[in-house]
PDB file of C-alpha atoms and ligand atoms in Angstrom:
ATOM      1  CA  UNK X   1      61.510 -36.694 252.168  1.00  0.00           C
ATOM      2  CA  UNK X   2      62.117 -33.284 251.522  1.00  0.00           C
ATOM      3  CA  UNK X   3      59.187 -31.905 248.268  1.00  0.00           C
ATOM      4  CA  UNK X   4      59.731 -28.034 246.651  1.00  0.00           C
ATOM      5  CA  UNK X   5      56.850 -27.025 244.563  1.00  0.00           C
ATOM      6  CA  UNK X   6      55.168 -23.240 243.456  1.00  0.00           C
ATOM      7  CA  UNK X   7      51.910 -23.442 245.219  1.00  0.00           C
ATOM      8  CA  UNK X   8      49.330 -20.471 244.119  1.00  0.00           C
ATOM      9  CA  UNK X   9      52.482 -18.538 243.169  1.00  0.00           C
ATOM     10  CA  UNK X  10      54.247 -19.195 246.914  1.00  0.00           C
ATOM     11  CA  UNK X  11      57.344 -21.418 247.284  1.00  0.00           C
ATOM     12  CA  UNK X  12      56.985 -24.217 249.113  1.00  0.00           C
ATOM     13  CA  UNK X  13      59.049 -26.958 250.645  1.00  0.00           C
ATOM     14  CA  UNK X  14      57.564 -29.637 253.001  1.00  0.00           C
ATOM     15  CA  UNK X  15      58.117 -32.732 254.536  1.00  0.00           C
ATOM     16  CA  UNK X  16      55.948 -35.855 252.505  1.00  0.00           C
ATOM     17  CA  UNK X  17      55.604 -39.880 252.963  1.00  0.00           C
ATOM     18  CA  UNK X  18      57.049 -40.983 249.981  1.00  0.00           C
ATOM     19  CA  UNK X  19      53.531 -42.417 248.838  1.00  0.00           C
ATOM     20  CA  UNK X  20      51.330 -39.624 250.013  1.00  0.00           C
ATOM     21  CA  UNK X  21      49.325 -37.890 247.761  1.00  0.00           C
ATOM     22  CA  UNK X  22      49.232 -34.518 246.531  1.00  0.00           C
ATOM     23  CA  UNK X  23      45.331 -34.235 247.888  1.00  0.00           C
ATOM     24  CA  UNK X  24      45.865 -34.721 251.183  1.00  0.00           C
ATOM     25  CA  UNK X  25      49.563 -32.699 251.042  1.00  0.00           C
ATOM     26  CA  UNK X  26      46.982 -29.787 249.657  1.00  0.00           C
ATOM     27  CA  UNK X  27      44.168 -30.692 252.207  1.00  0.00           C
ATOM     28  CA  UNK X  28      45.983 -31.808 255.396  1.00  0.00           C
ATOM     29  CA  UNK X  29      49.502 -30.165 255.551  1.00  0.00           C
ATOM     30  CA  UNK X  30      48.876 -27.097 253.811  1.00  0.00           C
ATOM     31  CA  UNK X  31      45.379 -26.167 254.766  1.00  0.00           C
ATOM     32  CA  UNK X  32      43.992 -25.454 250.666  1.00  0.00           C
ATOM     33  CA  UNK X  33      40.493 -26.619 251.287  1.00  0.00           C
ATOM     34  CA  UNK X  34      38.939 -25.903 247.775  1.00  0.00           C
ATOM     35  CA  UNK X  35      40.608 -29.136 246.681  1.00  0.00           C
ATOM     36  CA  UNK X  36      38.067 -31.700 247.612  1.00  0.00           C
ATOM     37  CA  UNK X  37      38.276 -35.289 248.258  1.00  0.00           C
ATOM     38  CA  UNK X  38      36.017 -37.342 246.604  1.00  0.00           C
ATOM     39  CA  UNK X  39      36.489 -40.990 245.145  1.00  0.00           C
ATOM     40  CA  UNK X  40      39.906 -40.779 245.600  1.00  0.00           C
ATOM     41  CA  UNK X  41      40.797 -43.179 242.827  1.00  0.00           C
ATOM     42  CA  UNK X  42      40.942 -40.499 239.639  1.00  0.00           C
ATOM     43  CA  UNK X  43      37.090 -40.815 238.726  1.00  0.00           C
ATOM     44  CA  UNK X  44      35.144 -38.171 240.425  1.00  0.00           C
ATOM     45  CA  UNK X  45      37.113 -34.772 239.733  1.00  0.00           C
ATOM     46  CA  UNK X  46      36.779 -32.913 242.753  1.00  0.00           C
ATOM     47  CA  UNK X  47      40.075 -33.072 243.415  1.00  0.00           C
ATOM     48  CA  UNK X  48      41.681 -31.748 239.998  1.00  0.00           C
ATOM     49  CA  UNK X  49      44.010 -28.734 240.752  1.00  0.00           C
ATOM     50  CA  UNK X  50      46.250 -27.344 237.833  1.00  0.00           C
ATOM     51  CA  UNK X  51      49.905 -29.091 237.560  1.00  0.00           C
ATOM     52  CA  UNK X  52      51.737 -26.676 235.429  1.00  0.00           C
ATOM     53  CA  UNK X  53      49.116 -25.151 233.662  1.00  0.00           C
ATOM     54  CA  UNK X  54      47.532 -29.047 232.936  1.00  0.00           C
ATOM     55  CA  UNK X  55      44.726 -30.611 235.007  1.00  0.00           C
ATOM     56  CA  UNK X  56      45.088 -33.345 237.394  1.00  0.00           C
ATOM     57  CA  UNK X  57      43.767 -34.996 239.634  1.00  0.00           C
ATOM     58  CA  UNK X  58      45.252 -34.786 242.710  1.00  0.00           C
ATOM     59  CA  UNK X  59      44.443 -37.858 244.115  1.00  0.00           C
ATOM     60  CA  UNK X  60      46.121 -39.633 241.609  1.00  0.00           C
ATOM     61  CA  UNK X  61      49.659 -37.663 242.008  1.00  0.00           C
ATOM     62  CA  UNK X  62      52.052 -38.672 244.072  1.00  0.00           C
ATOM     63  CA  UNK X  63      53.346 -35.038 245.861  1.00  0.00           C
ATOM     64  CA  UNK X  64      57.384 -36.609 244.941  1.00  0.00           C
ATOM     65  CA  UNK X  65      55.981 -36.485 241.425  1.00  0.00           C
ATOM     66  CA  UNK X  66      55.194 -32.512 242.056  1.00  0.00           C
ATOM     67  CA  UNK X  67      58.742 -31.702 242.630  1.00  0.00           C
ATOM     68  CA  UNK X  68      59.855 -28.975 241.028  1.00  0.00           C
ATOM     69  CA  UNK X  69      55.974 -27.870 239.519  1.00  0.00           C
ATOM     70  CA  UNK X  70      53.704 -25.510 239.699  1.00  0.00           C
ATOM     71  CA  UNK X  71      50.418 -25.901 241.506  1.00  0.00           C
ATOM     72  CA  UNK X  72      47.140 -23.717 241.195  1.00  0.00           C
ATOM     73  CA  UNK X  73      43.763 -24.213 243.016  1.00  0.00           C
ATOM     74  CA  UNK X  74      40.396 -21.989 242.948  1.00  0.00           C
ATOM     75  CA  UNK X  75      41.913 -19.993 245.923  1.00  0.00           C
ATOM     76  CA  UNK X  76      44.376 -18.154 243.512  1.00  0.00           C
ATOM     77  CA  UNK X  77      42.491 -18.773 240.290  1.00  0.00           C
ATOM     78  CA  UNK X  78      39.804 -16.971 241.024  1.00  0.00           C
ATOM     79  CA  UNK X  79      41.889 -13.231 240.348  1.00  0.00           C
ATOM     80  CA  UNK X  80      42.010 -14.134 236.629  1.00  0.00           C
ATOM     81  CA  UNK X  81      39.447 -12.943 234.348  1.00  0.00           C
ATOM     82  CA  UNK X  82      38.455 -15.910 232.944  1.00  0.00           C
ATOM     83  CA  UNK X  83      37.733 -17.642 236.685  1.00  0.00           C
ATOM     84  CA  UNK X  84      36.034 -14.853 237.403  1.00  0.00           C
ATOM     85  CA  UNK X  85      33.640 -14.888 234.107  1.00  0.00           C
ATOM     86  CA  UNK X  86      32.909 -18.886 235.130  1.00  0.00           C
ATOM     87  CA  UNK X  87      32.201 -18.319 238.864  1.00  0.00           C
ATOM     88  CA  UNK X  88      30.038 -15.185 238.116  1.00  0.00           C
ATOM     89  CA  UNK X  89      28.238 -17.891 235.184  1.00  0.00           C
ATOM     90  CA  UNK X  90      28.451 -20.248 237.140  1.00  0.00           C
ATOM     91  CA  UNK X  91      26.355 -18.222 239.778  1.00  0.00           C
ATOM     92  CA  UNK X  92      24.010 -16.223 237.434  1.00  0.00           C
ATOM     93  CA  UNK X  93      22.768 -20.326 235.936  1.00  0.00           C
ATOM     94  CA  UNK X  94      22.125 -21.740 239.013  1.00  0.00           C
ATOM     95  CA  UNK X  95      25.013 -24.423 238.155  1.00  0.00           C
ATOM     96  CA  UNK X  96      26.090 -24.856 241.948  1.00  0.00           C
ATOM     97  CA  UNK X  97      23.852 -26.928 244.052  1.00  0.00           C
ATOM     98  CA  UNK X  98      25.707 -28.644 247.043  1.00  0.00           C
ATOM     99  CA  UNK X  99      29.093 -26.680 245.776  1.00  0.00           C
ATOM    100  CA  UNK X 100      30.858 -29.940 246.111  1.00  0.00           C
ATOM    101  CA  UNK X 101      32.065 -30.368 242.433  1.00  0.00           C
ATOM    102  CA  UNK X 102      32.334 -26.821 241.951  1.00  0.00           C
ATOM    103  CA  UNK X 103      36.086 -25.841 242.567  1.00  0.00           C
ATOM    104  CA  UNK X 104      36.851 -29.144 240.117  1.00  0.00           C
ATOM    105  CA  UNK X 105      34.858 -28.613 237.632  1.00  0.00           C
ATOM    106  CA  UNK X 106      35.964 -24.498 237.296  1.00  0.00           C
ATOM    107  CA  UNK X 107      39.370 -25.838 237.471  1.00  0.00           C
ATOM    108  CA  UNK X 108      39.167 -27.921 234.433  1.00  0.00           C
ATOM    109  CA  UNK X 109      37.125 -25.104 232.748  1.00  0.00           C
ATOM    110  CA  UNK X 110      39.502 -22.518 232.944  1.00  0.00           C
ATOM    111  CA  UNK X 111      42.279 -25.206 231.390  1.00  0.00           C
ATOM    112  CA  UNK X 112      39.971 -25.571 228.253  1.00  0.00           C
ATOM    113  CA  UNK X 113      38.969 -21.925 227.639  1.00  0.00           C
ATOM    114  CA  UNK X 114      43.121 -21.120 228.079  1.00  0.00           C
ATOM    115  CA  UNK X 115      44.019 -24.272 225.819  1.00  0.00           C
ATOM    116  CA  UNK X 116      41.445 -23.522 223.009  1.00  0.00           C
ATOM    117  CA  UNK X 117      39.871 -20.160 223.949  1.00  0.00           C
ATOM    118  CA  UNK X 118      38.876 -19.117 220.671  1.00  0.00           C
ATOM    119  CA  UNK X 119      37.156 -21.797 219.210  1.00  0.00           C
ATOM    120  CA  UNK X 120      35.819 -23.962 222.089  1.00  0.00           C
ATOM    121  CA  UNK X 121      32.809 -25.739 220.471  1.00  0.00           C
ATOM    122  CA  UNK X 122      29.654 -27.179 223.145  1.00  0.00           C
ATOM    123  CA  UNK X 123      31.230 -30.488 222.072  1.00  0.00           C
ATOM    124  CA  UNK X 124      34.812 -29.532 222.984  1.00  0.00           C
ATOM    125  CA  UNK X 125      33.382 -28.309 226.289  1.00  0.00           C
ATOM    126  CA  UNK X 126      31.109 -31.712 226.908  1.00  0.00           C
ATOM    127  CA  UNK X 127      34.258 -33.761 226.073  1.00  0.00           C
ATOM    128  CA  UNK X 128      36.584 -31.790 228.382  1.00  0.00           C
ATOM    129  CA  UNK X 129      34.742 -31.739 231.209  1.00  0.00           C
ATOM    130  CA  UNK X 130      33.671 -35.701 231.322  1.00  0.00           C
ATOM    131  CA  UNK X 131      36.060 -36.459 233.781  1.00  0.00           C
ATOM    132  CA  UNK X 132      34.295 -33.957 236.219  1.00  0.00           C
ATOM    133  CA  UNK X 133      31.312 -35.276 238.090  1.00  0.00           C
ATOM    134  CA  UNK X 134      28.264 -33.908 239.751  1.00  0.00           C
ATOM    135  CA  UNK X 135      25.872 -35.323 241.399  1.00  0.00           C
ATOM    136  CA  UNK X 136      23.044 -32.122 241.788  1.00  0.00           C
ATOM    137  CA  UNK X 137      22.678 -30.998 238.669  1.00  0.00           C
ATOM    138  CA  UNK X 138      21.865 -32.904 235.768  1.00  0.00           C
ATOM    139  CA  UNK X 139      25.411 -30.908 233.767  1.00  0.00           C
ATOM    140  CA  UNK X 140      23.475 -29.001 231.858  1.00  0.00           C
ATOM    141  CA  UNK X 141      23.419 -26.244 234.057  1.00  0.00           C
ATOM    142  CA  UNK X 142      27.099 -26.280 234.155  1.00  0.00           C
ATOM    143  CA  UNK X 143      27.600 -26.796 230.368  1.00  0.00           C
ATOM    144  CA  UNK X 144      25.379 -23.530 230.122  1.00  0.00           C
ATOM    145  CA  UNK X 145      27.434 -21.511 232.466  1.00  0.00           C
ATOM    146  CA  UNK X 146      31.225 -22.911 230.797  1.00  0.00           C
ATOM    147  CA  UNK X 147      29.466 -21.970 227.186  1.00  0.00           C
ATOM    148  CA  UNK X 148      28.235 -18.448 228.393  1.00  0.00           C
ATOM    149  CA  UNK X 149      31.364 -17.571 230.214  1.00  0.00           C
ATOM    150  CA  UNK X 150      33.234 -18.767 226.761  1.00  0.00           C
ATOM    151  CA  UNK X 151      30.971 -16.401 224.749  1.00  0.00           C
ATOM    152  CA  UNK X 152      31.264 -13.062 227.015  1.00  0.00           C
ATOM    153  CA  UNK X 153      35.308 -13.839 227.141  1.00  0.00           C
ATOM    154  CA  UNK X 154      35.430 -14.200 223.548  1.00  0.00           C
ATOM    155  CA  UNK X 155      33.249 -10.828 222.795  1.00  0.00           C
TER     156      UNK X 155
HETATM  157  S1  FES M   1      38.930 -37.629 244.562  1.00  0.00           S
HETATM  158 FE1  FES M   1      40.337 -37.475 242.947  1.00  0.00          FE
HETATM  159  S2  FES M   1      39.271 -38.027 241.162  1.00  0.00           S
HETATM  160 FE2  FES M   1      37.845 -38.354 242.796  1.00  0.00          FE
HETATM  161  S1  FES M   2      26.641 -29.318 242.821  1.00  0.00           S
HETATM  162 FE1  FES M   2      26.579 -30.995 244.209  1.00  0.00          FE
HETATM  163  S2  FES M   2      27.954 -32.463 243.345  1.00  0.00           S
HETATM  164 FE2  FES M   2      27.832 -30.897 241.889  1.00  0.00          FE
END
């Protein structure tokens, strides 16, 4: 069947299995490698991309049920301000290790600082990201760099 989405601002229309997920659409057909596949059973993260402006994980979405949406990954995300302020956090806190949960985990971020950017408490942050995991660093690394990249976008 015949599947029309806005990926990273680009039209798109491509042939799908009726029960193939948008992960491997992303991964396989349409060669966006930042979306990585993980658990593949909605538990691990590394797979979240944006779904109009909300993040999911990819694994879990049927590409029939992206129809009509709009997709964003790291690969375009990463020319707004606010990517740009968690990478370079990210970075400067050492809160990359094997890089694996990385592109997830700034997804989600950037959907939390544009829901709630003024505002964000460390708590808001902890509870939005707990459906990210990692398996290098211990979080608090990461919690350091999402609160850090909050403060310099909010001064
Ligand atoms: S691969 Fe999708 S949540 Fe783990
Ligand atoms: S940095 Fe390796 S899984 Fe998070």
């Amino acid at each position: 069947m015949k599947v029309s989405f806005k990926l990273n601002g680009k039209n798109v229309v491509i042939d799908v299995n009726p029960n193939e997920v948008l992960l491997d659409t992303l991964r396989l057909k349409l060669g966006v490698k930042s979306v990585k596949r993980g658990c593949e059973r909605g538990e691990c993260g590394v797979c979240t991309v944006l779904m109009n402006g909300k993040p999911v994980y990819s694994c879990m979405v049927l590409t029939p049920q992206a129809d009509g949406a709009e997709i964003e990954t790291v690969e375009y995300l990463q020319g707004k301000e606010e990517v740009k302020a968690l990478i370079d956090s990210f970075v400067k806190h050492g809160a990359i290790q094997c890089g694996y949960c990385t592109p997830g985990f700034i997804v989600t971020a950037y959907a939390l600082i544009k829901a709630k950017q003024n505002g964000l408490t460390k708590e808001d942050v902890i509870k939005g990201l707990e459906g990210n995991l990692c398996r290098c660093t211990g979080y608090k690394k990461i919690l350091e760099a999402v609160i850090n990249a909050l403060n310099q976008l909010e001064t």
